[in-house]
PDB file of C-alpha atoms in Angstrom:
ATOM      1  CA  MET Q   1      63.949  71.940 100.982  1.00  0.00           C
ATOM      2  CA  PRO Q   2      63.017  75.540 100.270  1.00  0.00           C
ATOM      3  CA  LEU Q   3      62.874  78.157 102.997  1.00  0.00           C
ATOM      4  CA  PHE Q   4      59.812  80.297 103.563  1.00  0.00           C
ATOM      5  CA  LEU Q   5      59.487  83.498 105.564  1.00  0.00           C
ATOM      6  CA  ILE Q   6      56.098  84.050 107.166  1.00  0.00           C
ATOM      7  CA  GLU Q   7      55.390  87.677 108.078  1.00  0.00           C
ATOM      8  CA  HIS Q   8      52.415  88.568 110.248  1.00  0.00           C
ATOM      9  CA  HIS Q   9      51.281  92.014 111.339  1.00  0.00           C
ATOM     10  CA  HIS Q  10      48.329  92.942 113.524  1.00  0.00           C
ATOM     11  CA  THR Q  11      47.107  96.019 115.371  1.00  0.00           C
ATOM     12  CA  ALA Q  12      47.076  96.700 119.082  1.00  0.00           C
ATOM     13  CA  GLU Q  13      43.307  96.198 118.985  1.00  0.00           C
ATOM     14  CA  THR Q  14      43.579  92.730 117.403  1.00  0.00           C
ATOM     15  CA  CYS Q  15      46.663  91.628 119.368  1.00  0.00           C
ATOM     16  CA  PRO Q  16      46.414  87.980 120.462  1.00  0.00           C
ATOM     17  CA  ARG Q  17      47.727  88.951 123.909  1.00  0.00           C
ATOM     18  CA  GLN Q  18      44.226  90.184 124.698  1.00  0.00           C
ATOM     19  CA  ASN Q  19      42.899  86.620 124.491  1.00  0.00           C
ATOM     20  CA  PRO Q  20      44.695  83.987 126.616  1.00  0.00           C
ATOM     21  CA  ASP Q  21      43.036  81.158 124.659  1.00  0.00           C
ATOM     22  CA  MET Q  22      44.453  82.536 121.417  1.00  0.00           C
ATOM     23  CA  VAL Q  23      47.898  82.866 123.005  1.00  0.00           C
ATOM     24  CA  ARG Q  24      47.755  79.207 124.087  1.00  0.00           C
ATOM     25  CA  ALA Q  25      46.586  78.098 120.632  1.00  0.00           C
ATOM     26  CA  LEU Q  26      49.326  80.023 118.815  1.00  0.00           C
ATOM     27  CA  ARG Q  27      51.984  78.752 121.232  1.00  0.00           C
ATOM     28  CA  SER Q  28      50.891  75.214 120.499  1.00  0.00           C
ATOM     29  CA  HIS Q  29      50.755  75.926 116.775  1.00  0.00           C
ATOM     30  CA  VAL Q  30      54.249  77.426 116.580  1.00  0.00           C
ATOM     31  CA  SER Q  31      56.008  74.377 117.951  1.00  0.00           C
ATOM     32  CA  ASP Q  32      58.464  71.894 116.489  1.00  0.00           C
ATOM     33  CA  GLU Q  33      55.977  69.064 117.020  1.00  0.00           C
ATOM     34  CA  ASN Q  34      53.110  70.786 115.214  1.00  0.00           C
ATOM     35  CA  ALA Q  35      55.322  71.944 112.370  1.00  0.00           C
ATOM     36  CA  GLU Q  36      56.545  68.377 111.896  1.00  0.00           C
ATOM     37  CA  ARG Q  37      52.951  67.088 111.819  1.00  0.00           C
ATOM     38  CA  MET Q  38      52.236  69.640 109.074  1.00  0.00           C
ATOM     39  CA  GLY Q  39      55.270  68.602 107.018  1.00  0.00           C
ATOM     40  CA  LEU Q  40      57.558  71.497 107.938  1.00  0.00           C
ATOM     41  CA  LYS Q  41      60.635  72.170 109.965  1.00  0.00           C
ATOM     42  CA  LEU Q  42      60.355  75.241 112.181  1.00  0.00           C
ATOM     43  CA  LEU Q  43      63.698  77.026 111.957  1.00  0.00           C
ATOM     44  CA  SER Q  44      63.034  80.281 113.767  1.00  0.00           C
ATOM     45  CA  ASP Q  45      60.339  82.543 115.129  1.00  0.00           C
ATOM     46  CA  TRP Q  46      60.676  86.115 116.304  1.00  0.00           C
ATOM     47  CA  VAL Q  47      58.125  88.540 117.750  1.00  0.00           C
ATOM     48  CA  ASN Q  48      58.349  92.310 117.964  1.00  0.00           C
ATOM     49  CA  GLU Q  49      55.647  93.056 120.531  1.00  0.00           C
ATOM     50  CA  LEU Q  50      56.013  96.822 120.282  1.00  0.00           C
ATOM     51  CA  ASN Q  51      55.245  96.798 116.535  1.00  0.00           C
ATOM     52  CA  HIS Q  52      52.857  93.813 116.688  1.00  0.00           C
ATOM     53  CA  GLU Q  53      54.895  91.744 114.227  1.00  0.00           C
ATOM     54  CA  VAL Q  54      55.686  88.038 114.013  1.00  0.00           C
ATOM     55  CA  PHE Q  55      58.314  86.504 111.719  1.00  0.00           C
ATOM     56  CA  ILE Q  56      58.654  82.746 111.263  1.00  0.00           C
ATOM     57  CA  VAL Q  57      61.093  80.803 109.073  1.00  0.00           C
ATOM     58  CA  VAL Q  58      60.129  77.297 107.994  1.00  0.00           C
ATOM     59  CA  ASP Q  59      61.689  74.686 105.757  1.00  0.00           C
ATOM     60  CA  THR Q  60      59.243  72.658 103.659  1.00  0.00           C
ATOM     61  CA  ASP Q  61      58.776  71.216 100.207  1.00  0.00           C
ATOM     62  CA  SER Q  62      55.767  73.292  99.166  1.00  0.00           C
ATOM     63  CA  PHE Q  63      54.407  76.805  99.273  1.00  0.00           C
ATOM     64  CA  ALA Q  64      50.991  75.353 100.171  1.00  0.00           C
ATOM     65  CA  LYS Q  65      52.344  73.807 103.382  1.00  0.00           C
ATOM     66  CA  ALA Q  66      53.937  77.115 104.402  1.00  0.00           C
ATOM     67  CA  GLU Q  67      50.658  78.934 103.703  1.00  0.00           C
ATOM     68  CA  SER Q  68      48.717  76.368 105.700  1.00  0.00           C
ATOM     69  CA  PHE Q  69      51.074  76.799 108.656  1.00  0.00           C
ATOM     70  CA  ALA Q  70      50.701  80.602 108.408  1.00  0.00           C
ATOM     71  CA  ALA Q  71      46.901  80.549 108.127  1.00  0.00           C
ATOM     72  CA  PRO Q  72      45.983  80.858 111.848  1.00  0.00           C
ATOM     73  CA  PHE Q  73      47.727  84.227 111.990  1.00  0.00           C
ATOM     74  CA  GLY Q  74      45.290  85.564 109.424  1.00  0.00           C
ATOM     75  CA  MET Q  75      42.534  85.543 112.065  1.00  0.00           C
ATOM     76  CA  ASN Q  76      43.776  88.820 113.497  1.00  0.00           C
ATOM     77  CA  GLY Q  77      45.967  90.498 110.896  1.00  0.00           C
ATOM     78  CA  SER Q  78      47.854  90.259 107.652  1.00  0.00           C
ATOM     79  CA  VAL Q  79      49.968  87.286 106.612  1.00  0.00           C
ATOM     80  CA  GLU Q  80      52.519  87.095 103.832  1.00  0.00           C
ATOM     81  CA  VAL Q  81      54.523  84.014 102.856  1.00  0.00           C
ATOM     82  CA  LYS Q  82      57.751  84.498 100.887  1.00  0.00           C
ATOM     83  CA  LEU Q  83      60.067  81.953  99.299  1.00  0.00           C
ATOM     84  CA  GLY Q  84      63.769  82.520  99.961  1.00  0.00           C
ATOM     85  CA  GLN Q  85      67.219  81.061 100.473  1.00  0.00           C
ATOM     86  CA  THR Q  86      70.125  81.341 102.860  1.00  0.00           C
ATOM     87  CA  CYS Q  87      73.041  83.619 102.000  1.00  0.00           C
ATOM     88  CA  GLU Q  88      75.209  80.505 101.609  1.00  0.00           C
ATOM     89  CA  GLU Q  89      72.829  79.015  99.044  1.00  0.00           C
ATOM     90  CA  VAL Q  90      72.768  82.217  97.006  1.00  0.00           C
ATOM     91  CA  ALA Q  91      76.577  82.492  97.106  1.00  0.00           C
ATOM     92  CA  LYS Q  92      76.978  78.894  95.899  1.00  0.00           C
ATOM     93  CA  GLU Q  93      74.607  79.500  93.001  1.00  0.00           C
ATOM     94  CA  CYS Q  94      76.350  82.730  92.007  1.00  0.00           C
ATOM     95  CA  LEU Q  95      79.777  81.103  92.157  1.00  0.00           C
ATOM     96  CA  GLY Q  96      78.664  77.923  90.398  1.00  0.00           C
ATOM     97  CA  GLU Q  97      79.626  75.714  93.315  1.00  0.00           C
TER      98      GLU Q  97
END
């Protein structure tokens, strides 16, 4: 299945850490179980608290599913979903393997 990178940025003023209910909701959302229910596999998530950034990598069969998974982050900042591949996949394509 294709890989998707979800990038989220927010400001200090809109940071979810200011709202414990939002923190609980996002923690529940970014879980293997929830991703599976939504038709995705959660591969990685990474947060840079200092810069108020969140990066999530999911594996799913459609852009729409990746966008749906990313949607809750749009409540307090920007969200961008990008289609991509692993380095290994790109190398295989380039080398005709």
